[in-house]
């Protein structure tokens, strides 16, 4: 197995273990055993448990941005653009449940560099969303765009968490709910 394939395998296992056990309870021994590597080899790849979690978070960050970028590229018109990108977020939380669990459980990780990476994911999505909004609402200044984007990101996160208790609410339905809330604010640009 190539190094890239092995890293992908390790990250998939680690993401699952971190999501199920939490950062504090996850051991490198457990991840190494599940992957079929020695613990020293696991350290060779990622340096530490923190390094392993950071690699998992960086992969989730890339995949989330790829999902929303693909949605944006295929959309026609501003309302469809926003709808498709919101839907991509909710589908990401469905299809990448373990990555989503890592992102939403940040409060359980008392580590500055990990929390910085978690915040970088939010900033990435905020900037992406602000860019989309800027295309819809050209009348808003940068601060307003950022404030709207922060509000939308926060609403997406809370709605995704709410959906965990309401499995009957599909990604599409959650997107419709959120669009009903934010569309009036965007009316000037739609």
Tab-separated table of C-alpha atoms in Angstrom:
chain	number	residue	atom	x	y	z
A	1	UNK	CA	0.000	0.000	0.000
A	2	UNK	CA	1.377	3.425	-0.906
A	3	UNK	CA	1.932	6.041	1.780
A	4	UNK	CA	-0.994	8.114	0.455
A	5	UNK	CA	-3.330	5.099	0.528
A	6	UNK	CA	-2.166	4.176	4.032
A	7	UNK	CA	-2.727	7.749	5.265
A	8	UNK	CA	-6.220	7.709	3.795
A	9	UNK	CA	-6.924	4.417	5.577
A	10	UNK	CA	-5.541	5.721	8.879
A	11	UNK	CA	-7.592	8.917	8.641
A	12	UNK	CA	-10.803	6.991	7.946
A	13	UNK	CA	-10.249	4.788	10.996
A	14	UNK	CA	-9.102	7.668	13.197
A	15	UNK	CA	-12.071	9.814	12.204
A	16	UNK	CA	-14.443	7.026	13.206
A	17	UNK	CA	-12.658	6.365	16.507
A	18	UNK	CA	-12.458	10.069	17.412
A	19	UNK	CA	-16.148	10.502	16.524
A	20	UNK	CA	-17.221	7.485	18.584
A	21	UNK	CA	-14.876	7.799	21.550
A	22	UNK	CA	-14.117	11.517	21.691
A	23	UNK	CA	-10.659	13.023	21.615
A	24	UNK	CA	-9.831	12.413	25.263
A	25	UNK	CA	-10.820	8.735	25.234
A	26	UNK	CA	-9.192	7.876	21.909
A	27	UNK	CA	-5.858	6.147	22.187
A	28	UNK	CA	-3.197	5.803	19.546
A	29	UNK	CA	-3.022	2.118	20.490
A	30	UNK	CA	-6.656	1.653	19.481
A	31	UNK	CA	-6.231	3.463	16.158
A	32	UNK	CA	-3.018	1.575	15.368
A	33	UNK	CA	-4.642	-1.775	16.181
A	34	UNK	CA	-7.671	-1.062	14.002
A	35	UNK	CA	-5.501	0.013	11.095
A	36	UNK	CA	-3.109	-2.893	11.552
A	37	UNK	CA	-0.024	-0.768	12.162
A	38	UNK	CA	2.334	-0.504	15.058
A	39	UNK	CA	1.902	2.495	17.333
A	40	UNK	CA	5.399	3.816	16.438
A	41	UNK	CA	4.464	3.687	12.743
A	42	UNK	CA	1.304	5.667	13.468
A	43	UNK	CA	3.442	8.274	15.235
A	44	UNK	CA	5.760	8.319	12.221
A	45	UNK	CA	2.840	9.304	10.014
A	46	UNK	CA	1.234	11.956	12.226
A	47	UNK	CA	3.608	12.721	15.100
A	48	UNK	CA	1.010	12.656	17.881
A	49	UNK	CA	-2.639	12.137	18.684
A	50	UNK	CA	-3.098	15.872	18.183
A	51	UNK	CA	-1.414	15.630	14.774
A	52	UNK	CA	-3.711	12.775	13.815
A	53	UNK	CA	-6.826	14.703	14.815
A	54	UNK	CA	-5.567	17.806	12.993
A	55	UNK	CA	-5.096	15.713	9.843
A	56	UNK	CA	-8.670	14.408	10.210
A	57	UNK	CA	-9.988	17.951	10.606
A	58	UNK	CA	-7.983	19.237	7.636
A	59	UNK	CA	-9.423	16.459	5.477
A	60	UNK	CA	-12.958	17.331	6.633
A	61	UNK	CA	-12.268	20.985	5.859
A	62	UNK	CA	-11.144	20.143	2.308
A	63	UNK	CA	-14.111	17.841	1.694
A	64	UNK	CA	-16.646	20.367	2.989
A	65	UNK	CA	-15.209	23.104	0.787
A	66	UNK	CA	-15.173	20.761	-2.212
A	67	UNK	CA	-18.834	19.897	-1.602
A	68	UNK	CA	-19.947	23.503	-1.388
A	69	UNK	CA	-17.778	24.544	-4.353
A	70	UNK	CA	-19.298	21.808	-6.517
A	71	UNK	CA	-22.776	22.907	-5.492
A	72	UNK	CA	-21.980	26.531	-6.299
A	73	UNK	CA	-20.543	25.657	-9.700
A	74	UNK	CA	-23.692	23.821	-10.768
A	75	UNK	CA	-26.241	26.383	-9.533
A	76	UNK	CA	-28.213	28.654	-11.826
A	77	UNK	CA	-29.305	31.957	-10.342
A	78	UNK	CA	-28.641	33.473	-6.906
A	79	UNK	CA	-31.463	31.789	-4.989
A	80	UNK	CA	-30.553	28.379	-6.397
A	81	UNK	CA	-26.905	29.080	-5.595
A	82	UNK	CA	-27.644	29.679	-1.932
A	83	UNK	CA	-30.088	26.769	-1.745
A	84	UNK	CA	-27.618	24.350	-3.347
A	85	UNK	CA	-24.758	25.409	-1.081
A	86	UNK	CA	-26.873	25.089	2.060
A	87	UNK	CA	-28.062	21.700	0.844
A	88	UNK	CA	-24.435	20.668	0.248
A	89	UNK	CA	-23.654	21.494	3.884
A	90	UNK	CA	-26.556	19.420	5.208
A	91	UNK	CA	-25.720	16.544	2.886
A	92	UNK	CA	-22.106	16.728	4.083
A	93	UNK	CA	-23.289	16.355	7.673
A	94	UNK	CA	-25.360	13.333	6.592
A	95	UNK	CA	-22.834	11.655	4.319
A	96	UNK	CA	-19.791	12.412	6.479
A	97	UNK	CA	-21.326	11.759	9.874
A	98	UNK	CA	-18.016	10.995	11.534
A	99	UNK	CA	-16.371	14.165	10.223
A	100	UNK	CA	-19.440	16.143	11.282
A	101	UNK	CA	-19.226	14.592	14.767
A	102	UNK	CA	-15.632	15.823	15.021
A	103	UNK	CA	-16.619	19.323	13.957
A	104	UNK	CA	-19.573	19.646	16.307
A	105	UNK	CA	-17.838	18.228	19.383
A	106	UNK	CA	-15.172	20.901	19.625
A	107	UNK	CA	-16.095	21.823	23.183
A	108	UNK	CA	-14.699	18.499	24.354
A	109	UNK	CA	-11.211	19.209	23.008
A	110	UNK	CA	-9.137	21.376	25.356
A	111	UNK	CA	-6.367	22.059	22.866
A	112	UNK	CA	-5.586	25.429	21.310
A	113	UNK	CA	-4.206	24.177	17.980
A	114	UNK	CA	-7.151	21.839	17.449
A	115	UNK	CA	-9.649	24.544	18.347
A	116	UNK	CA	-7.800	26.873	15.969
A	117	UNK	CA	-8.233	24.331	13.165
A	118	UNK	CA	-11.919	23.934	14.010
A	119	UNK	CA	-12.349	27.694	13.848
A	120	UNK	CA	-10.452	27.730	10.529
A	121	UNK	CA	-13.155	25.459	9.110
A	122	UNK	CA	-15.826	27.937	10.196
A	123	UNK	CA	-13.849	30.860	8.797
A	124	UNK	CA	-13.427	28.999	5.501
A	125	UNK	CA	-17.181	28.462	5.263
A	126	UNK	CA	-17.924	32.015	6.431
A	127	UNK	CA	-15.687	33.479	3.745
A	128	UNK	CA	-17.188	31.178	1.126
A	129	UNK	CA	-20.716	32.140	2.202
A	130	UNK	CA	-19.869	35.851	2.341
A	131	UNK	CA	-18.581	35.579	-1.222
A	132	UNK	CA	-21.841	33.983	-2.345
A	133	UNK	CA	-23.860	36.629	-0.543
A	134	UNK	CA	-21.758	39.369	-2.109
A	135	UNK	CA	-22.877	38.159	-5.518
A	136	UNK	CA	-26.519	38.281	-4.401
A	137	UNK	CA	-26.493	41.436	-2.277
A	138	UNK	CA	-24.123	43.873	-3.922
A	139	UNK	CA	-25.526	46.618	-1.683
A	140	UNK	CA	-23.948	45.121	1.463
A	141	UNK	CA	-20.517	46.133	2.693
A	142	UNK	CA	-17.870	43.618	3.790
A	143	UNK	CA	-18.832	43.801	7.461
A	144	UNK	CA	-22.497	43.166	6.688
A	145	UNK	CA	-21.613	40.254	4.399
A	146	UNK	CA	-19.442	38.746	7.103
A	147	UNK	CA	-22.178	39.204	9.734
A	148	UNK	CA	-24.802	37.590	7.470
A	149	UNK	CA	-22.421	34.730	6.669
A	150	UNK	CA	-21.612	34.141	10.358
A	151	UNK	CA	-25.333	34.018	11.106
A	152	UNK	CA	-25.997	31.550	8.308
A	153	UNK	CA	-23.078	29.306	9.354
A	154	UNK	CA	-24.298	29.320	12.960
A	155	UNK	CA	-27.832	28.532	11.848
A	156	UNK	CA	-26.573	25.672	9.661
A	157	UNK	CA	-24.622	24.153	12.535
A	158	UNK	CA	-27.541	24.369	14.963
A	159	UNK	CA	-30.023	23.058	12.413
A	160	UNK	CA	-27.710	20.127	11.602
A	161	UNK	CA	-27.512	19.314	15.313
A	162	UNK	CA	-31.304	19.597	15.636
A	163	UNK	CA	-31.688	17.169	12.733
A	164	UNK	CA	-29.736	14.553	14.667
A	165	UNK	CA	-32.743	14.378	17.007
A	166	UNK	CA	-35.211	14.593	14.111
A	167	UNK	CA	-34.088	12.000	11.541
A	168	UNK	CA	-37.291	12.507	9.559
A	169	UNK	CA	-36.058	15.989	8.584
A	170	UNK	CA	-34.164	15.505	5.340
A	171	UNK	CA	-31.293	17.647	4.140
A	172	UNK	CA	-33.667	19.124	1.564
A	173	UNK	CA	-36.291	19.966	4.201
A	174	UNK	CA	-33.684	21.561	6.478
A	175	UNK	CA	-32.505	23.652	3.534
A	176	UNK	CA	-36.084	24.724	2.808
A	177	UNK	CA	-36.559	25.736	6.461
A	178	UNK	CA	-33.384	27.795	6.464
A	179	UNK	CA	-34.161	29.405	3.106
A	180	UNK	CA	-37.584	30.411	4.477
A	181	UNK	CA	-35.801	32.177	7.302
A	182	UNK	CA	-33.065	33.931	5.355
A	183	UNK	CA	-34.652	34.545	1.940
A	184	UNK	CA	-36.489	37.707	3.070
A	185	UNK	CA	-33.138	39.195	4.115
A	186	UNK	CA	-31.765	38.481	0.689
A	187	UNK	CA	-34.790	39.757	-1.205
A	188	UNK	CA	-32.983	42.877	-2.365
A	189	UNK	CA	-30.555	40.710	-4.313
A	190	UNK	CA	-32.911	38.002	-5.569
